[in-house]
Amino acid sequence: MNRILNTLLFCAITTIATAQTTAAPLGTYNEPNYPLPANYETQWAKVQTPVQLSWGSTDIRYDKYDVPAVKQQHKALLKAWRGERVNAQAVLWTKGNLDDVRIEMSALKSDKDVIPQSALSTHFVRYVMGDCLNPDGSGCGHRKSADYDSVLVADVLDINASLPVKSKTTQPLWLCINVPRNAKPGKYIGTMTVSASNMKAQHLEVNLEVLAHTLPDAQQWHLNLDLWQNPYSVARYYNVPLWSKEHFDAMRPIMRMLRDAGQYSITTSIMHKPWNGQTEDHFDSMVTRIRHIDGSWTYDYAVFDRWVEFMMNEVGIDRLISCYTMIPWNLQFDYYDEATNRIQFVKAKPGDNAYTEYWGVFLKDFAKHLRAKGWFEKTAISMDERPMEAMKAAIKVIKDADPDFKITLAGTYHDEIEKDLYYYSIPYGNDYPTPVKERRRKEGKISTYYTCCVEGFPNTFTFSPPAEGTWTAIHAVAADYDGYLRWSYNSWTHNPLCDSRFRTWASGDCYSIYPGPRSSIRFERFVEGLQDAEKIYILRQEYKEKKQNIKYNALQKELDGFKTEGMTTQRKHNADKQVRQLEYMLNK
């Protein structure tokens, strides 16, 4: 039964004085109300010390109303490569109200060497409404919240400098350290101080060992990361005009957060509602099509160009432009008709003459435009989860328009069309025939895998165990894929800071980060896995060059546990232990 059927769920937003002067809830906000657990008063009555602070684990989402089951620990012991981002989680719990709680982090020092405060950030972990998997173990399908257990989930990494903490609650605190690439190897020590206007300051120690290895810039990582961006969601939530200066200003830090995770592709939409408006904010066409009275066509690329230029030049993501899609779910295609002075739609399927005319004329003009901009070689016509026969017909139209067009597909593996696809992403649990994968790599093609609502494990739903995000990225390199794809980076729900549930799919399926921008536990742990994947590439190459076969074989054996072969329920439950053991090897 749903645990909050009779609970008034609200999220009263108030913008703080220093927040942006928009109508969007970017400042302080109240978390949703939630029923207290049955043993709430009993467990808190047993707490002897009024306020307690300890390091916890980034593998755990601590419940807000439960006394945390942590062993008091005042030193966090961390290891990192130079250029790596590492995280730690502390837990504060109190029997009385705390006002104006603040987190301060000192610089990390090692003799005369310093990792400055500017490389450190602290965050209050906030709670958002979530749900659970389907009885079949997946997260797919239309859903009503009344049919699913609702949960209050610790996930949001807040950007506010101070917050009140209510009595008899637990408040997780998050520390993020961006180790400079020029940091001198050694052991660094710093102090986290947690204070409040009505609480004596408490302190935790941070011990960070910086290792000699260095991670390259994220845009140079081997793994191809493809999380689809939704600019329309940003315009709606921030309440700014679409494609205005204010819109791009809002998107800049959001997309740079993605760049810093190693994002490879720019998501563009070249038709109206390529996914039939499945998200809270549907995608519109970034290309305007005009059919003149004489039957000729004109195309306006102003929005497409501005978005791509912004992502390339102002954000720094510039390796692939993915254009969605020639095979939408409802197979109708928009254009402005000069004769009727109205938006009209062509209804046609791949193989129909109307479909061939509509797309063929456009693609020829699009190719000319892309070449003029110098973007043709890094642009791909992209489709997802479409039947093979439809793909074959669409591929013919693309190749007839320009045989040099790159084509991408996220969907089931089909040997019949594999050679036509520059970028091919297949579902988790599937694989490419080994000779095919090897040949594609030699040809400079990209072969990745993806997860979506189907997979109960591994996933990055708001309720997923945090280590699954790390496991997901490590699986890509362990199973010898070139990268990983997920359809959603920021397709926010109506009120994403308070409620991650959606009318279709398990909570959090639509987005990984929050407005603000605010990162999340699941996104940070996913980035951890991406960093681990790059470490694996580097160490394997090093072991080969130095003929350190024992180390190489030991690493490969450990990676075998991150493959789907022999996957059991027990292995899924031990994802956190698997990750920790692998990271121990990577950080020796």
Coordinates of C-alpha atoms in Angstrom, one line a residue:
M1 CA 0.0 0.0 0.0
N2 CA 1.1 3.5 -0.6
R3 CA 2.5 5.0 2.6
I4 CA 1.4 8.6 1.9
L5 CA -2.1 8.3 0.5
N6 CA -3.4 10.6 3.2
T7 CA -0.5 12.9 3.4
L8 CA -0.5 16.4 2.0
L9 CA 2.6 16.5 -0.2
F10 CA 3.9 20.0 -0.8
C11 CA 7.1 21.8 -1.5
A12 CA 6.9 25.4 -0.4
I13 CA 9.6 27.2 -2.3
T14 CA 11.1 30.5 -1.2
T15 CA 14.0 32.1 -3.1
I16 CA 16.8 33.4 -0.9
A17 CA 18.0 36.9 -1.3
T18 CA 21.2 35.8 -3.0
A19 CA 19.4 33.5 -5.5
Q20 CA 18.8 34.4 -9.1
T21 CA 15.9 36.8 -9.6
T22 CA 13.8 34.4 -11.6
A23 CA 10.5 32.8 -10.7
A24 CA 12.2 29.4 -10.4
P25 CA 12.7 27.7 -7.0
L26 CA 16.4 27.8 -7.0
G27 CA 17.0 28.8 -3.4
T28 CA 15.8 27.4 -0.1
Y29 CA 12.8 25.0 -0.2
N30 CA 10.9 22.7 2.2
E31 CA 11.2 19.0 1.7
P32 CA 7.9 17.0 1.3
N33 CA 6.0 15.9 4.4
Y34 CA 6.3 12.2 5.1
P35 CA 4.7 9.8 7.7
L36 CA 6.9 9.0 10.7
P37 CA 8.0 5.4 11.1
A38 CA 6.1 3.3 13.7
N39 CA 9.1 3.2 16.1
Y40 CA 10.0 6.8 15.6
E41 CA 9.6 8.0 19.2
T42 CA 11.0 4.8 20.7
Q43 CA 14.3 4.9 18.8
W44 CA 14.9 8.6 19.4
A45 CA 14.1 8.2 23.2
K46 CA 17.2 5.9 23.4
V47 CA 19.5 8.6 22.1
Q48 CA 21.6 9.9 25.0
T49 CA 23.7 12.6 23.4
P50 CA 21.6 15.5 22.1
V51 CA 23.6 16.2 18.9
Q52 CA 26.0 13.7 17.2
L53 CA 28.2 13.8 14.2
S54 CA 30.1 11.0 12.5
W55 CA 31.5 10.0 9.1
G56 CA 29.2 7.5 7.4
S57 CA 29.4 5.7 4.0
T58 CA 28.6 7.0 0.5
D59 CA 27.1 3.5 -0.1
I60 CA 24.1 4.4 2.2
R61 CA 21.1 6.6 1.8
Y62 CA 20.4 7.5 5.4
D63 CA 16.8 7.7 6.4
K64 CA 15.7 11.1 7.6
Y65 CA 13.6 9.9 10.5
D66 CA 15.7 7.0 11.7
V67 CA 18.6 7.2 14.1
P68 CA 21.5 6.3 11.8
A69 CA 23.2 2.9 12.5
V70 CA 26.8 4.2 12.3
K71 CA 29.8 3.5 14.4
Q72 CA 31.3 6.8 15.6
Q73 CA 34.1 7.7 13.3
H74 CA 35.9 11.0 13.3
K75 CA 38.5 10.4 10.6
A76 CA 37.7 9.9 6.9
L77 CA 40.4 8.0 5.1
L78 CA 40.4 8.7 1.4
K79 CA 42.7 7.9 -1.5
A80 CA 42.7 9.6 -4.9
W81 CA 44.6 10.1 -8.1
R82 CA 45.6 13.5 -9.1
G83 CA 42.7 15.0 -11.2
E84 CA 40.1 12.7 -9.5
R85 CA 36.9 13.8 -7.8
V86 CA 36.3 11.9 -4.5
N87 CA 33.4 12.0 -2.1
A88 CA 32.7 11.3 1.6
Q89 CA 29.5 11.4 3.5
A90 CA 29.0 12.5 7.1
V91 CA 25.9 12.1 9.3
L92 CA 24.5 14.6 11.8
W93 CA 21.6 13.6 14.0
T94 CA 19.9 15.6 16.7
K95 CA 17.2 15.4 19.4
G96 CA 16.5 19.1 19.3
N97 CA 15.9 21.8 16.6
L98 CA 19.1 23.2 15.2
D99 CA 19.1 26.7 13.6
D100 CA 21.3 27.9 10.8
V101 CA 23.4 24.8 10.5
R102 CA 26.6 25.4 8.5
I103 CA 29.3 23.2 7.0
E104 CA 32.8 24.6 6.7
M105 CA 35.8 22.8 5.2
S106 CA 39.4 23.8 5.7
A107 CA 42.0 23.5 3.1
L108 CA 43.8 20.1 3.0
K109 CA 47.5 20.4 4.0
S110 CA 50.6 18.2 3.6
D111 CA 53.6 20.0 5.0
K112 CA 53.9 23.0 2.7
D113 CA 51.6 21.6 0.0
V114 CA 48.0 22.6 0.0
I115 CA 44.7 21.6 -1.7
P116 CA 42.8 24.8 -1.5
Q117 CA 39.3 25.3 -0.2
S118 CA 38.3 26.2 -3.8
A119 CA 38.8 22.5 -4.7
L120 CA 36.4 21.4 -2.0
S121 CA 32.6 21.7 -1.7
T122 CA 30.2 20.7 1.0
H123 CA 26.5 20.0 0.6
F124 CA 23.4 19.2 2.7
V125 CA 21.9 16.0 1.4
R126 CA 18.2 16.7 0.8
Y127 CA 15.3 14.3 0.5
V128 CA 13.0 13.8 -2.5
M129 CA 9.9 11.6 -3.0
G130 CA 10.5 8.3 -4.9
D131 CA 8.8 5.0 -5.4
C132 CA 9.9 1.4 -6.2
L133 CA 10.3 -1.2 -8.9
N134 CA 7.4 -3.1 -10.5
P135 CA 6.5 -6.6 -9.2
D136 CA 8.4 -8.0 -12.2
G137 CA 11.6 -6.2 -11.1
S138 CA 11.7 -3.5 -13.7
G139 CA 10.8 0.2 -13.6
C140 CA 8.8 0.4 -16.8
G141 CA 5.2 1.2 -17.6
H142 CA 2.4 3.6 -16.7
R143 CA 2.0 4.0 -13.0
K144 CA -0.1 5.6 -10.4
S145 CA 1.6 6.6 -7.2
A146 CA -1.2 4.9 -5.2
D147 CA -0.1 1.5 -6.6
Y148 CA 3.5 1.8 -5.4
D149 CA 5.2 2.1 -2.1
S150 CA 6.4 5.7 -1.8
V151 CA 9.7 6.5 -0.1
L152 CA 11.5 9.6 1.0
V153 CA 14.9 9.3 -0.5
A154 CA 18.2 11.0 0.3
D155 CA 19.6 12.1 -3.1
V156 CA 19.8 15.9 -3.7
L157 CA 23.1 17.6 -3.0
D158 CA 22.0 21.1 -2.0
I159 CA 23.7 24.3 -2.9
N160 CA 22.5 26.4 0.1
A161 CA 25.2 27.5 2.6
S162 CA 23.0 26.9 5.7
L163 CA 19.8 25.0 6.6
P164 CA 17.8 24.4 9.8
V165 CA 17.7 20.8 11.0
K166 CA 14.6 19.7 12.8
S167 CA 14.5 17.7 16.0
K168 CA 14.6 14.0 15.9
T169 CA 16.0 13.9 12.4
T170 CA 19.1 12.8 10.6
Q171 CA 20.9 15.2 8.3
P172 CA 23.5 13.6 5.9
L173 CA 26.4 15.9 4.8
W174 CA 28.4 15.5 1.6
L175 CA 32.0 16.4 0.9
C176 CA 33.4 16.6 -2.6
I177 CA 37.1 17.0 -3.3
N178 CA 38.4 17.9 -6.7
V179 CA 42.1 16.9 -6.5
P180 CA 44.1 19.3 -8.7
R181 CA 46.2 17.6 -11.4
N182 CA 49.3 19.4 -10.2
A183 CA 48.8 18.3 -6.5
K184 CA 52.0 16.8 -5.1
P185 CA 51.6 13.2 -4.0
G186 CA 51.3 12.8 -0.3
K187 CA 49.0 12.7 2.7
Y188 CA 46.8 15.7 3.3
I189 CA 44.8 16.6 6.4
G190 CA 41.9 18.9 6.8
T191 CA 38.9 19.6 9.1
M192 CA 35.2 19.7 8.5
T193 CA 33.4 21.9 11.0
V194 CA 29.6 21.7 11.5
S195 CA 28.1 24.5 13.5
A196 CA 24.7 26.1 14.3
S197 CA 23.5 29.2 16.1
N198 CA 22.3 27.0 19.1
M199 CA 25.0 24.2 18.9
K200 CA 28.6 24.0 19.9
A201 CA 30.7 23.5 16.8
Q202 CA 31.7 19.9 16.1
H203 CA 34.6 18.7 14.0
L204 CA 35.5 15.8 11.7
E205 CA 39.0 15.1 10.2
V206 CA 39.7 14.4 6.6
N207 CA 42.7 12.4 5.6
L208 CA 43.4 12.3 1.9
E209 CA 46.3 10.4 0.3
V210 CA 47.0 11.7 -3.1
L211 CA 48.6 9.1 -5.3
A212 CA 51.2 9.6 -8.1
H213 CA 48.9 8.6 -11.0
T214 CA 47.0 11.3 -12.8
L215 CA 43.6 11.2 -14.5
P216 CA 43.4 13.2 -17.7
D217 CA 40.7 15.8 -18.3
A218 CA 37.3 14.2 -18.5
Q219 CA 36.9 15.1 -22.2
Q220 CA 39.9 12.9 -22.9
W221 CA 38.6 9.8 -21.1
H222 CA 38.3 6.6 -23.2
L223 CA 34.7 5.8 -22.3
N224 CA 32.1 7.3 -24.5
L225 CA 29.4 8.9 -22.3
D226 CA 26.1 9.7 -23.8
L227 CA 23.5 11.2 -21.4
W228 CA 20.7 12.9 -23.4
Q229 CA 20.2 16.6 -22.6
N230 CA 16.8 18.4 -22.5
P231 CA 17.1 22.2 -23.0
Y232 CA 13.3 22.5 -23.0
S233 CA 13.1 21.3 -19.4
V234 CA 15.5 24.0 -18.3
A235 CA 13.4 26.8 -19.9
R236 CA 10.2 25.6 -18.2
Y237 CA 11.7 25.1 -14.8
Y238 CA 13.7 28.3 -14.7
N239 CA 10.7 30.2 -16.2
V240 CA 12.8 31.9 -18.9
P241 CA 12.0 32.4 -22.6
L242 CA 13.2 29.5 -24.8
W243 CA 16.5 30.2 -26.4
S244 CA 16.9 33.5 -24.7
K245 CA 20.1 34.8 -23.1
E246 CA 18.5 33.9 -19.7
H247 CA 17.9 30.3 -21.0
F248 CA 21.5 29.8 -22.0
D249 CA 22.8 31.4 -18.8
A250 CA 20.7 28.9 -16.9
M251 CA 21.9 26.0 -19.0
R252 CA 25.6 26.8 -18.8
P253 CA 26.4 25.4 -15.4
I254 CA 24.1 22.5 -15.9
M255 CA 25.7 21.4 -19.1
R256 CA 29.2 22.0 -17.7
M257 CA 28.5 19.6 -14.9
L258 CA 27.9 17.0 -17.7
R259 CA 31.0 18.0 -19.5
D260 CA 33.0 17.4 -16.4
A261 CA 31.7 13.9 -16.3
G262 CA 33.2 13.2 -19.7
Q263 CA 30.0 13.7 -21.9
Y264 CA 30.7 12.9 -25.6
S265 CA 27.5 13.9 -27.5
I266 CA 25.3 16.9 -28.0
T267 CA 21.6 15.9 -28.1
T268 CA 19.6 17.7 -30.8
S269 CA 16.0 17.3 -32.0
I270 CA 15.4 17.7 -35.7
M271 CA 11.6 17.1 -35.6
H272 CA 8.7 17.9 -33.3
K273 CA 8.2 15.5 -30.4
P274 CA 10.7 12.8 -31.5
W275 CA 9.6 10.7 -28.6
N276 CA 5.9 11.6 -28.7
G277 CA 6.2 14.1 -25.8
Q278 CA 7.0 11.3 -23.3
T279 CA 8.6 13.7 -20.8
E280 CA 7.2 16.6 -18.8
D281 CA 8.8 18.9 -21.3
H282 CA 8.6 17.6 -24.9
F283 CA 11.3 18.2 -27.4
D284 CA 10.5 20.6 -30.3
S285 CA 12.3 20.7 -33.6
M286 CA 15.5 22.7 -33.7
V287 CA 15.0 23.1 -37.4
T288 CA 12.2 25.1 -39.0
R289 CA 10.8 23.6 -42.2
I290 CA 8.9 25.8 -44.6
R291 CA 7.0 24.3 -47.6
H292 CA 6.4 27.1 -50.1
I293 CA 3.4 27.5 -52.4
D294 CA 5.3 26.2 -55.4
G295 CA 6.2 23.0 -53.4
S296 CA 9.8 23.9 -52.7
W297 CA 11.3 23.7 -49.2
T298 CA 13.3 26.1 -47.1
Y299 CA 15.0 25.2 -43.8
D300 CA 16.0 27.5 -41.0
Y301 CA 18.8 26.2 -38.7
A302 CA 19.0 29.2 -36.3
V303 CA 18.1 27.3 -33.2
F304 CA 20.1 24.2 -34.1
D305 CA 23.1 26.3 -34.8
R306 CA 22.8 28.3 -31.6
W307 CA 22.4 25.2 -29.4
V308 CA 25.3 23.4 -31.0
E309 CA 27.6 26.4 -30.9
F310 CA 26.7 26.9 -27.2
M311 CA 27.5 23.3 -26.3
M312 CA 30.7 23.3 -28.3
N313 CA 32.1 26.7 -27.5
E314 CA 30.7 27.7 -24.2
V315 CA 30.3 24.3 -22.6
G316 CA 33.1 22.3 -24.2
I317 CA 31.2 19.2 -25.5
D318 CA 32.1 18.9 -29.2
R319 CA 32.8 15.3 -30.3
L320 CA 29.4 14.2 -31.7
I321 CA 26.2 15.9 -32.6
S322 CA 23.3 13.4 -32.3
C323 CA 20.2 14.4 -34.3
Y324 CA 17.0 12.7 -33.3
T325 CA 15.1 11.3 -35.0
M326 CA 13.8 10.0 -38.4
I327 CA 11.6 7.3 -36.9
P328 CA 9.5 8.8 -34.1
W329 CA 6.9 6.9 -32.2
N330 CA 3.9 8.3 -33.9
L331 CA 5.3 8.7 -37.4
Q332 CA 4.1 12.2 -38.2
F333 CA 6.4 15.1 -39.2
D334 CA 5.8 18.8 -38.9
Y335 CA 6.3 21.7 -41.3
Y336 CA 5.0 25.2 -41.9
D337 CA 2.8 25.2 -44.9
E338 CA 3.0 28.6 -46.7
A339 CA -0.2 27.9 -48.7
T340 CA -2.4 27.5 -45.7
N341 CA -0.4 29.6 -43.3
R342 CA -0.5 26.7 -40.8
I343 CA 1.7 24.1 -39.2
Q344 CA 0.9 20.8 -41.0
F345 CA 2.0 17.2 -40.5
V346 CA 3.1 14.5 -42.9
K347 CA 1.9 11.1 -41.7
A348 CA 4.1 8.4 -43.3
K349 CA 6.3 5.5 -42.4
P350 CA 9.7 4.5 -43.6
G351 CA 9.3 3.2 -47.1
D352 CA 6.4 5.4 -48.1
N353 CA 7.0 8.0 -50.9
A354 CA 5.9 10.8 -48.6
Y355 CA 8.4 9.8 -46.0
T356 CA 11.2 9.6 -48.6
E357 CA 10.4 13.0 -50.0
Y358 CA 10.1 14.7 -46.7
W359 CA 13.4 13.4 -45.3
G360 CA 15.3 13.1 -48.5
V361 CA 15.0 16.8 -49.5
F362 CA 15.8 17.9 -45.9
L363 CA 18.9 15.6 -45.5
K364 CA 20.5 16.9 -48.7
D365 CA 20.0 20.5 -47.5
F366 CA 21.1 19.5 -44.0
A367 CA 24.3 18.0 -45.3
K368 CA 25.2 21.2 -47.1
H369 CA 24.6 23.2 -44.1
L370 CA 26.6 21.0 -41.8
R371 CA 29.6 21.0 -44.3
A372 CA 29.4 24.8 -44.4
K373 CA 29.6 24.9 -40.6
G374 CA 32.4 22.4 -40.5
W375 CA 30.3 20.0 -38.5
F376 CA 29.4 17.2 -41.0
E377 CA 32.1 14.8 -39.9
K378 CA 30.9 14.9 -36.3
T379 CA 27.2 14.8 -36.9
A380 CA 25.1 11.6 -36.9
I381 CA 21.4 11.0 -37.7
S382 CA 20.3 9.1 -34.6
M383 CA 17.4 6.7 -33.8
D384 CA 16.5 4.6 -30.8
E385 CA 14.6 1.3 -30.2
R386 CA 13.1 1.1 -33.7
P387 CA 12.3 -2.1 -35.6
M388 CA 14.9 -3.4 -38.0
E389 CA 12.8 -3.1 -41.2
A390 CA 12.0 0.6 -40.4
M391 CA 15.7 1.2 -39.7
K392 CA 16.7 -0.4 -43.1
A393 CA 14.2 1.9 -44.9
A394 CA 15.4 5.0 -43.0
I395 CA 19.1 4.1 -43.7
K396 CA 18.4 3.9 -47.4
V397 CA 16.9 7.5 -47.3
I398 CA 19.9 8.7 -45.4
K399 CA 22.5 7.1 -47.7
D400 CA 20.7 8.3 -50.8
A401 CA 20.8 11.8 -49.5
D402 CA 24.5 11.6 -48.6
P403 CA 26.4 8.4 -48.4
D404 CA 28.8 9.9 -45.9
F405 CA 26.3 10.6 -43.2
K406 CA 27.0 8.9 -39.9
I407 CA 24.1 7.0 -38.4
T408 CA 23.5 5.9 -34.7
L409 CA 21.1 3.6 -33.1
A410 CA 20.3 2.7 -29.5
G411 CA 18.4 -0.6 -29.7
T412 CA 18.5 -4.3 -30.1
Y413 CA 21.4 -5.8 -32.0
H414 CA 20.7 -6.5 -35.7
D415 CA 23.5 -8.0 -37.8
E416 CA 21.7 -6.9 -41.0
I417 CA 22.2 -3.2 -40.3
E418 CA 25.3 -3.2 -38.0
K419 CA 27.7 -2.2 -40.7
D420 CA 25.7 0.9 -41.5
L421 CA 25.9 2.2 -38.0
Y422 CA 28.7 4.4 -36.9
Y423 CA 27.5 4.4 -33.3
Y424 CA 25.6 1.4 -32.0
S425 CA 24.3 1.1 -28.4
I426 CA 22.6 -2.2 -27.3
P427 CA 20.7 -3.0 -24.1
Y428 CA 22.4 -4.1 -20.9
G429 CA 22.7 -7.9 -20.9
N430 CA 23.2 -8.1 -24.6
D431 CA 26.5 -8.3 -26.4
Y432 CA 28.1 -7.9 -29.8
P433 CA 29.6 -10.9 -31.5
T434 CA 33.3 -10.7 -30.6
P435 CA 34.6 -10.4 -34.2
V436 CA 32.0 -7.7 -34.9
K437 CA 33.1 -5.6 -31.9
E438 CA 36.8 -6.0 -32.8
R439 CA 36.1 -5.0 -36.4
R440 CA 34.0 -2.0 -35.5
R441 CA 36.8 -0.8 -33.2
K442 CA 39.4 -1.1 -36.0
E443 CA 37.0 0.9 -38.3
G444 CA 36.8 3.7 -35.7
K445 CA 33.1 2.9 -34.9
I446 CA 31.6 3.1 -31.5
S447 CA 29.9 0.2 -29.7
T448 CA 28.3 0.9 -26.4
Y449 CA 25.5 -0.3 -24.1
Y450 CA 22.6 1.3 -22.4
T451 CA 20.2 1.0 -19.5
C452 CA 16.7 2.4 -19.1
C453 CA 13.6 1.6 -17.1
V454 CA 13.9 -2.1 -17.9
E455 CA 16.8 -2.9 -15.6
G456 CA 16.1 -3.2 -11.9
F457 CA 19.8 -3.7 -11.7
P458 CA 22.0 -1.9 -12.4
N459 CA 20.3 1.5 -12.4
T460 CA 20.3 5.0 -11.1
F461 CA 16.8 5.5 -9.9
T462 CA 16.4 7.7 -6.9
F463 CA 16.0 4.7 -4.7
S464 CA 18.8 2.6 -6.3
P465 CA 21.6 1.7 -4.0
P466 CA 24.3 4.3 -4.7
A467 CA 27.0 1.8 -5.6
E468 CA 24.9 0.7 -8.6
G469 CA 25.8 3.9 -10.4
T470 CA 29.5 3.2 -10.0
W471 CA 28.9 -0.5 -11.0
T472 CA 27.1 0.6 -14.2
A473 CA 30.1 2.6 -15.4
I474 CA 32.6 -0.1 -14.5
H475 CA 30.5 -2.7 -16.3
A476 CA 31.1 -0.8 -19.6
V477 CA 34.9 -1.4 -19.5
A478 CA 34.6 -4.8 -17.9
A479 CA 32.4 -6.1 -20.7
D480 CA 34.6 -4.4 -23.3
Y481 CA 32.1 -1.8 -24.5
D482 CA 33.3 1.5 -25.8
G483 CA 30.9 3.5 -23.7
Y484 CA 27.5 3.9 -22.0
L485 CA 24.2 5.6 -22.9
R486 CA 21.2 6.7 -20.9
W487 CA 18.3 8.6 -22.3
S488 CA 18.0 11.1 -19.5
Y489 CA 20.2 13.7 -17.9
N490 CA 17.8 16.5 -17.0
S491 CA 14.2 15.8 -18.2
W492 CA 12.9 17.1 -15.0
T493 CA 9.5 16.1 -13.5
H494 CA 7.0 18.9 -12.6
N495 CA 8.6 19.5 -9.2
P496 CA 12.0 17.7 -9.4
L497 CA 13.4 18.9 -6.1
C498 CA 10.5 17.4 -4.2
D499 CA 9.1 14.6 -6.2
S500 CA 11.1 12.4 -8.6
R501 CA 8.1 10.2 -9.4
F502 CA 6.7 10.3 -12.9
R503 CA 3.6 9.0 -14.7
T504 CA 5.7 6.4 -16.4
W505 CA 8.8 4.7 -15.2
A506 CA 10.4 4.3 -11.8
S507 CA 11.3 7.5 -9.9
G508 CA 14.4 9.2 -11.1
D509 CA 14.4 7.5 -14.5
C510 CA 13.9 10.9 -16.1
Y511 CA 16.9 12.8 -14.7
S512 CA 20.2 12.4 -12.8
I513 CA 20.8 16.0 -11.5
Y514 CA 18.5 18.7 -10.1
P515 CA 17.9 22.3 -10.8
G516 CA 20.3 24.8 -9.3
P517 CA 22.2 23.1 -10.6
R518 CA 22.4 20.5 -7.8
S519 CA 24.2 17.2 -8.2
S520 CA 23.0 14.0 -6.6
I521 CA 24.3 11.1 -4.7
R522 CA 23.6 8.8 -7.7
F523 CA 25.3 11.2 -10.2
E524 CA 28.4 11.5 -8.1
R525 CA 28.6 7.8 -7.6
F526 CA 28.2 7.3 -11.4
V527 CA 31.0 9.8 -12.1
E528 CA 33.1 7.8 -9.6
G529 CA 32.6 4.7 -11.8
L530 CA 33.5 6.7 -14.9
Q531 CA 36.8 7.7 -13.2
D532 CA 37.3 4.1 -12.2
A533 CA 36.9 3.0 -15.8
E534 CA 39.5 5.5 -16.9
K535 CA 41.9 4.2 -14.2
I536 CA 41.4 0.7 -15.6
Y537 CA 42.3 1.8 -19.1
I538 CA 45.5 3.5 -17.8
L539 CA 46.6 0.7 -15.4
R540 CA 46.0 -2.1 -18.0
Q541 CA 48.2 -0.2 -20.5
E542 CA 50.8 0.4 -17.8
Y543 CA 50.9 -3.2 -16.8
K544 CA 51.2 -4.3 -20.4
E545 CA 54.1 -2.0 -21.1
K546 CA 55.9 -3.0 -17.9
K547 CA 55.1 -6.7 -18.5
Q548 CA 53.5 -6.8 -15.0
N549 CA 51.4 -9.9 -15.9
I550 CA 50.4 -10.8 -12.3
K551 CA 48.9 -7.3 -11.7
Y552 CA 47.2 -7.3 -15.1
N553 CA 45.7 -10.7 -14.6
A554 CA 44.5 -9.9 -11.1
L555 CA 42.8 -6.8 -12.4
Q556 CA 41.1 -8.7 -15.2
K557 CA 39.9 -11.3 -12.7
E558 CA 38.4 -8.7 -10.5
L559 CA 36.7 -7.1 -13.5
D560 CA 35.0 -10.5 -14.3
G561 CA 32.7 -9.8 -11.4
F562 CA 31.3 -6.8 -13.2
K563 CA 30.0 -8.8 -16.2
T564 CA 26.5 -10.2 -16.6
E565 CA 27.6 -13.8 -16.8
G566 CA 26.5 -15.6 -13.7
M567 CA 24.8 -12.6 -12.3
T568 CA 22.9 -13.6 -9.2
T569 CA 20.7 -11.9 -6.6
Q570 CA 23.6 -12.1 -4.1
R571 CA 26.0 -10.5 -6.5
K572 CA 23.6 -7.6 -7.1
H573 CA 23.2 -7.1 -3.4
N574 CA 27.0 -7.0 -3.1
A575 CA 27.6 -4.4 -5.7
D576 CA 29.0 -2.0 -3.1
K577 CA 31.5 -4.6 -1.9
Q578 CA 32.5 -5.3 -5.5
V579 CA 33.2 -1.7 -6.1
R580 CA 35.2 -1.2 -2.9
Q581 CA 37.4 -4.2 -3.7
L582 CA 38.1 -3.0 -7.2
E583 CA 38.8 0.5 -6.1
Y584 CA 41.3 -0.9 -3.5
M585 CA 43.2 -2.5 -6.4
L586 CA 43.1 0.7 -8.5
N587 CA 44.4 2.8 -5.6
K588 CA 47.3 0.7 -4.3

